[in-house]
XYZ file of C-alpha atoms in Angstrom:
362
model
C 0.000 0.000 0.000
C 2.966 2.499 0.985
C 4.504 1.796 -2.133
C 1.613 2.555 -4.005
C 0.765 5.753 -2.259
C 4.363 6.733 -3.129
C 3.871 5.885 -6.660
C 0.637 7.948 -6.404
C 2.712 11.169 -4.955
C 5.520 10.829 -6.938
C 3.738 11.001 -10.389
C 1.548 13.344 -9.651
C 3.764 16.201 -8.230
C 6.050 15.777 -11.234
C 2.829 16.187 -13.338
C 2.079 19.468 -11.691
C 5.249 20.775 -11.580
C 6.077 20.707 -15.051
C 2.118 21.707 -16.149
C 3.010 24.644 -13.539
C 6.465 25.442 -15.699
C 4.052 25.303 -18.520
C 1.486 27.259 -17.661
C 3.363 29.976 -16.536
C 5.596 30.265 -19.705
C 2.679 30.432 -21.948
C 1.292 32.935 -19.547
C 4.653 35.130 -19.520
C 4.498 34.827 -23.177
C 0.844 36.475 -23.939
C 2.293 39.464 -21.182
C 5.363 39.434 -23.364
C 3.759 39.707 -26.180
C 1.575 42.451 -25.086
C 4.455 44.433 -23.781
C 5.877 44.585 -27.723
C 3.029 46.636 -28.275
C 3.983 49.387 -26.508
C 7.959 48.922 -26.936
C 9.261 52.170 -28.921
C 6.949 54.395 -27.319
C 7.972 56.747 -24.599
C 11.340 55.182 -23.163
C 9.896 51.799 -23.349
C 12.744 49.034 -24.697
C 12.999 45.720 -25.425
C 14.859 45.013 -22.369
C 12.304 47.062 -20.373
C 9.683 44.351 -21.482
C 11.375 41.639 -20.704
C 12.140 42.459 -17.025
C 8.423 43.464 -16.293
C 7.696 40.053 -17.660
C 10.040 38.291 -15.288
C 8.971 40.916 -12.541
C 5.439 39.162 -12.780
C 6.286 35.518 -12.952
C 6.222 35.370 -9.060
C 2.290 36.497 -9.344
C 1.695 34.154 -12.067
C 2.612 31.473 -10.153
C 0.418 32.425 -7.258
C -2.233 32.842 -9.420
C -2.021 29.303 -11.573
C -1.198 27.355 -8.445
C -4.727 25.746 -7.986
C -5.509 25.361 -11.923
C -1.956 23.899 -12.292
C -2.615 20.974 -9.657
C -5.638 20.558 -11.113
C -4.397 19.759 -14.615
C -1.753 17.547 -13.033
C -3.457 15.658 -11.245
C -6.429 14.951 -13.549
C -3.410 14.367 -16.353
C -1.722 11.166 -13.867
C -5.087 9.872 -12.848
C -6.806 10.095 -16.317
C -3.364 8.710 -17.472
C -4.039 5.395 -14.832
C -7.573 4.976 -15.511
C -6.758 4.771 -19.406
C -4.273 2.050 -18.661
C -6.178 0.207 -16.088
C -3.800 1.258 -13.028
C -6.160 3.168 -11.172
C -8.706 0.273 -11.762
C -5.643 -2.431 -10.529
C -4.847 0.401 -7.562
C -8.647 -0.189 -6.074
C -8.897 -4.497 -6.627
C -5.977 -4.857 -4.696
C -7.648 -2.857 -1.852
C -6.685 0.595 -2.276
C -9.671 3.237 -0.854
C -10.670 6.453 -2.483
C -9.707 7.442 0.917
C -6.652 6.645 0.713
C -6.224 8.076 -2.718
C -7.779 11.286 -1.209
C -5.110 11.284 1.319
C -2.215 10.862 -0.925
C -3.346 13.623 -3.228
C -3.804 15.689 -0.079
C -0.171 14.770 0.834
C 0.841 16.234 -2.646
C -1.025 18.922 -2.032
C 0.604 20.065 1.134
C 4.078 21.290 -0.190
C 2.720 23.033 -3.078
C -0.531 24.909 -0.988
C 2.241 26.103 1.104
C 4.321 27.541 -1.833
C 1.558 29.101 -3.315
C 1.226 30.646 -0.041
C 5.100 31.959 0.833
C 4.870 33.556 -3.021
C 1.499 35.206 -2.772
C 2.833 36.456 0.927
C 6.545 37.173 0.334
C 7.685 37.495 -2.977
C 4.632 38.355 -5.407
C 3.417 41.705 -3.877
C 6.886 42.966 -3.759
C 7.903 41.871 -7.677
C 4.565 43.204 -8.659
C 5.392 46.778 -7.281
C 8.870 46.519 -9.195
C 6.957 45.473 -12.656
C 4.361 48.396 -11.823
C 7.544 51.037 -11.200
C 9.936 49.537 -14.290
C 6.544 50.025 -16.425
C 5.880 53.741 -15.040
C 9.281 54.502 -14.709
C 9.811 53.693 -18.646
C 6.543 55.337 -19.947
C 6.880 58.501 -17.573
C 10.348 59.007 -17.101
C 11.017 59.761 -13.549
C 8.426 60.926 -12.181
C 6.516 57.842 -12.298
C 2.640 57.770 -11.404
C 1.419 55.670 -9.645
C -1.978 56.989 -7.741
C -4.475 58.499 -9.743
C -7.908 56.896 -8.759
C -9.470 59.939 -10.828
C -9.603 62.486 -13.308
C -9.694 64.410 -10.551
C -6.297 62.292 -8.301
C -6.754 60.568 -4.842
C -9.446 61.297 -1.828
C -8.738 60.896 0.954
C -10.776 61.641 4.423
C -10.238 61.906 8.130
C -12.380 63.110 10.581
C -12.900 66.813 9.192
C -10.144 66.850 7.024
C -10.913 66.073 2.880
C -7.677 65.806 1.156
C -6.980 65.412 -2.784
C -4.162 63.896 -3.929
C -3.604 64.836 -7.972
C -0.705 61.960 -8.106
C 1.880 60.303 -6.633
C 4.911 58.886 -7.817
C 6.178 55.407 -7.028
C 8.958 56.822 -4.640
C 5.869 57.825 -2.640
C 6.293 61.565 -3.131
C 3.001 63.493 -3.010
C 2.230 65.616 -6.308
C -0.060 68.235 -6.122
C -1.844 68.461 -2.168
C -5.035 69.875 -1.417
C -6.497 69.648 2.244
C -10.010 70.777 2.514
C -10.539 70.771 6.654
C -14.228 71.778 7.958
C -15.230 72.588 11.310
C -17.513 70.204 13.218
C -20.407 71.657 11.897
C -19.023 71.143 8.248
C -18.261 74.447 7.557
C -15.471 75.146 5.224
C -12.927 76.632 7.410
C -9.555 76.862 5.100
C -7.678 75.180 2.014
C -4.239 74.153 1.761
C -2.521 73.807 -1.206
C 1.099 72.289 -1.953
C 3.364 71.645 -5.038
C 4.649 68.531 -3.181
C 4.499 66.204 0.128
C 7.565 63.846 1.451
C 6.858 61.470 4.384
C 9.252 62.134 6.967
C 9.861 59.196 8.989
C 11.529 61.103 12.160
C 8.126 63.134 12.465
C 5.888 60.282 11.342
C 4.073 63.276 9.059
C 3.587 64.422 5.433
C 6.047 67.313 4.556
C 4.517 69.498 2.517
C 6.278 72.023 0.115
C 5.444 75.794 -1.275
C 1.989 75.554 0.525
C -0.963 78.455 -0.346
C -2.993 78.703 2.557
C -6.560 79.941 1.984
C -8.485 81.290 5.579
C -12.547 81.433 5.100
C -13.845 83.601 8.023
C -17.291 84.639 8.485
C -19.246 87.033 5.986
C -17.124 87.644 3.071
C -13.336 87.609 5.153
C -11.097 85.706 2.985
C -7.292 85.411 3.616
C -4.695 84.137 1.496
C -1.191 83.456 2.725
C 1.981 81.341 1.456
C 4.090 79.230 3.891
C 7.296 77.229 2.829
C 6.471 74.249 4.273
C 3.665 72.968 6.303
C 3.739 69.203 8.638
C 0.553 67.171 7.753
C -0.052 64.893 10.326
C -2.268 62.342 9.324
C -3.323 58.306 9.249
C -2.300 58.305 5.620
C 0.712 56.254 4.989
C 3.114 55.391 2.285
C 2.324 51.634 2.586
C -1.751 52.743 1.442
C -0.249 54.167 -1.795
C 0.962 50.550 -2.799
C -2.966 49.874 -3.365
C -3.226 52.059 -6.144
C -0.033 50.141 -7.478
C -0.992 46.968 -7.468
C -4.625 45.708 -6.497
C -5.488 44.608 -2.871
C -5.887 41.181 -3.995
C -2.038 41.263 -4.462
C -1.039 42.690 -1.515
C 0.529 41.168 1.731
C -1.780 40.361 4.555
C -0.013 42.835 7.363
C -0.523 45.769 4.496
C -3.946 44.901 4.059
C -4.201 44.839 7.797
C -3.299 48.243 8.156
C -5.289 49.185 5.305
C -8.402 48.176 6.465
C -7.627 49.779 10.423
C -6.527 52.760 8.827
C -9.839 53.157 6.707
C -11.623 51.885 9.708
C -10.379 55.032 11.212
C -11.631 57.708 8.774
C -14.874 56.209 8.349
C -14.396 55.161 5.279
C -15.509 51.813 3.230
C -13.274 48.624 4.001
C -15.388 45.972 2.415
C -12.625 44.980 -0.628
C -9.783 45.134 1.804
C -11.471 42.517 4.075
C -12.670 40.402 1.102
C -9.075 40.740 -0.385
C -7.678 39.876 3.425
C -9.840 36.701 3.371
C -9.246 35.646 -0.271
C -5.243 35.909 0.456
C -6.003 33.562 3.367
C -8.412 30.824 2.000
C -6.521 30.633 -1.415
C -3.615 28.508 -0.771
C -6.570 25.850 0.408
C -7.782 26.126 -3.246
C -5.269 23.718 -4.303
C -6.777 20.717 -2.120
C -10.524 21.763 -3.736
C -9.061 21.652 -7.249
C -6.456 18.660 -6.647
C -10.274 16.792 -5.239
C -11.891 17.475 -7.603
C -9.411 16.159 -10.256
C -10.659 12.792 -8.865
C -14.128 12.157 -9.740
C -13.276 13.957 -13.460
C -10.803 11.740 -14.192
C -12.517 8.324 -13.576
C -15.473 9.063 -16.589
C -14.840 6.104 -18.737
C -13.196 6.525 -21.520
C -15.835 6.646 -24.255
C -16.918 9.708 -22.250
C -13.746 11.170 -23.312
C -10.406 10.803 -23.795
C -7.168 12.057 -21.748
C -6.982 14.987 -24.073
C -10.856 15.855 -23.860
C -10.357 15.149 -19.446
C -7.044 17.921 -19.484
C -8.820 20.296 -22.113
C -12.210 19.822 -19.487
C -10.028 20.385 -16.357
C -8.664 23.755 -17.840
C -11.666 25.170 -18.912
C -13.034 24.006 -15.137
C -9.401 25.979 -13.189
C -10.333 28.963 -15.174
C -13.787 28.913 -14.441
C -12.955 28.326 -10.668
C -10.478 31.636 -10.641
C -13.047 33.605 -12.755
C -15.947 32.035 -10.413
C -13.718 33.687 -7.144
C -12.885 37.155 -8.766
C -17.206 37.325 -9.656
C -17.724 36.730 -5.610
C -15.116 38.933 -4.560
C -16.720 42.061 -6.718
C -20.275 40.720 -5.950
C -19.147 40.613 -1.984
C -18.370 44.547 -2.722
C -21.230 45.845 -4.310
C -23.433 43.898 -2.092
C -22.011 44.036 1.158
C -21.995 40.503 1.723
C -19.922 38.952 4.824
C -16.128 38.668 3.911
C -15.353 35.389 4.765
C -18.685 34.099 2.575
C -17.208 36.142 -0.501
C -14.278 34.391 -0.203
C -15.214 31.039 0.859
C -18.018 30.187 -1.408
C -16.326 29.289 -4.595
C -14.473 26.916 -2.914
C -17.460 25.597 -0.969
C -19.349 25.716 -4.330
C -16.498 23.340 -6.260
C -15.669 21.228 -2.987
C -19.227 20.139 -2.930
C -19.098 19.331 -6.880
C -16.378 17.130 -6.081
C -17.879 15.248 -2.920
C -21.239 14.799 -5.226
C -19.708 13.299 -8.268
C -18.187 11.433 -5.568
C -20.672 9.997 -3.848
C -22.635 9.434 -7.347
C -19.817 7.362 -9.145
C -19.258 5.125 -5.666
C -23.030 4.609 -5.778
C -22.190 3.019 -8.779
């Protein structure tokens, strides 16, 4: 039985791993290929390409993880039950249990791969794609946060504050603070060229700043300062979000995301959904690597190895197209985090435990 289960393990972590060198090649290639598009324009280069292409590889791995040990695994066991091996595995006493349990095993090393990339090394290569892209279209003054036409709001307590750009060093282009009195009453305006975080103050620098006071009745007063220290919740690290999409970033950044939106009020529904989703998803490989079992036992007029792979990729992508549609549906409807990100995988987990249950019925 150990021997088998070895065989088992063996065969079908080799089959993911080199489906998972696959994958992400011919992934790599379509982003390289869309990259020549734009090479000539600007200061964009060939060589400028390429490394934004290799920059994302770490995020295209976290992505195809579950889809990849799907495919593998449905490849080896469609692979047995075509030459009878799976059928000789069961006679001589071998459980779907046990089968489960060996896939699970396979699973283990890979789930918690998918994890240390989507945790440690995606987010960061994705913001060094995002600034060798900017940096290469824009020059050096690289933008990176412009949520409008209009730039970047931002609010705490009384304070509005618009944000025309920022660049990807995390200097501030363009500051307007808007900051009311407790009955809401436009009290001044603050404008700067410029804003630098200073660490040693734990504040926003701000640069050539035009102060506008609104007194009562017609009073207006205009005066210019050199500088002016913004104190505020607003952090460098919330400026990676409009670099690379919460669903990309690391769990202690989307942490302090959501507490610092918490704070001023404002909406932290996609940052909790995105929170979730980082934390469920490396347990998307067990779903897909289960249900890779009951697909690959359909006899074979029902198909043949190359209709089973061809149906397992069309399922993966459905699966990571089915978990992006809850994620945005969890944010326009307000739905409970953790059921945005759990249900696809509660949706395809019970698909898996049905078929199952209906081909042991039998």
């Amino acid at each position: 039985m150990n021997t088998l289960r070895r065989y088992l393990r063996r065969e079908i972590l080799l089959a993911t791993l080199f489906l998972f060198i696959v994958l992400v090649m011919i992934f790599a290639f379509f982003d390289l290929i869309n990259e020549l598009g734009d090479v000539g324009r600007g200061g964009r280069t060939l060589s400028s390409a390429f490394l934004y292409v290799a920059l994302r590889l770490p995020s295209r791995i976290y992505e195809l993880a579950p889809v990849a040990a799907l495919i593998g695994t449905l490849f080896i066991l469609a692979q047995m039950v075509s030459s009878s091996e799976l059928t000789v595995m069961r006679t001589s006493g071998v459980s779907l249990a046990q089968i489960s349990l060996a896939i699970f095993q396979v699973g283990v090393p890979i789930a918690f791969a998918t994890f240390l990339a989507g945790e440690f090394i995606a987010p960061q290569a994705e913001r060094l794609a995002q600034t060798v892209r900017a940096l290469h279209r824009s020059g050096d003054q690289q933008m990176i946060a412009q949520q409008f036409s209009s730039g970047f709001w931002f609010k705490e307590q009384y304070t509005f504050a618009n944000i025309r750009a920022a660049t990807a060093s995390h200097v501030l282009m363009g500051v307007r603070l808007y900051e009311f009195d407790d009955t809401m009453r436009l009290q001044r305006i603050r404008s700067a060229e410029r804003g630098i975080f200073s660490e040693t103050s734990n504040a926003w620098l701000l640069d050539k700043v035009e102060t506008t006071e609104i007194g009562s009745g017609d009073r207006t007063l205009v005066y210019f300062e050199p500088s002016y220290t913004w104190k505020t919740v607003l952090r460098p690290s919330i400026l990676t979000v409009f670099q690379i999409p919460p669903e990309q970033l690391e769990i202690k950044t989307l942490y302090d995301n959501i507490s610092i939106l918490e704070k001023s009020e404002q909406p932290t529904s996609r940052f909790q959904i995105a929170l979730w989703v980082k934390l469920v998803y490396p347990l998307n490989v067990f779903v897909m690597m289960l249900l890779a079992l009951p697909f690959s036992q359909f006899q074979r007029r029902q198909g043949g190895i190359g209709f089973r792979i061809v149906a397992g990729s069309i399922l993966g992508i459905t699966f990571l197209l089915f978990g992006r549609l809850f994620s945005y549906l969890g944010v326009l409807n307000s739905w409970p985090p953790l059921t945005s990100a759990l249900a696809p995988s509660i949706v395809f987990l019970s698909i898996a435990a049905a078929l199952l249950w209906w081909q042991e019925r039998r």
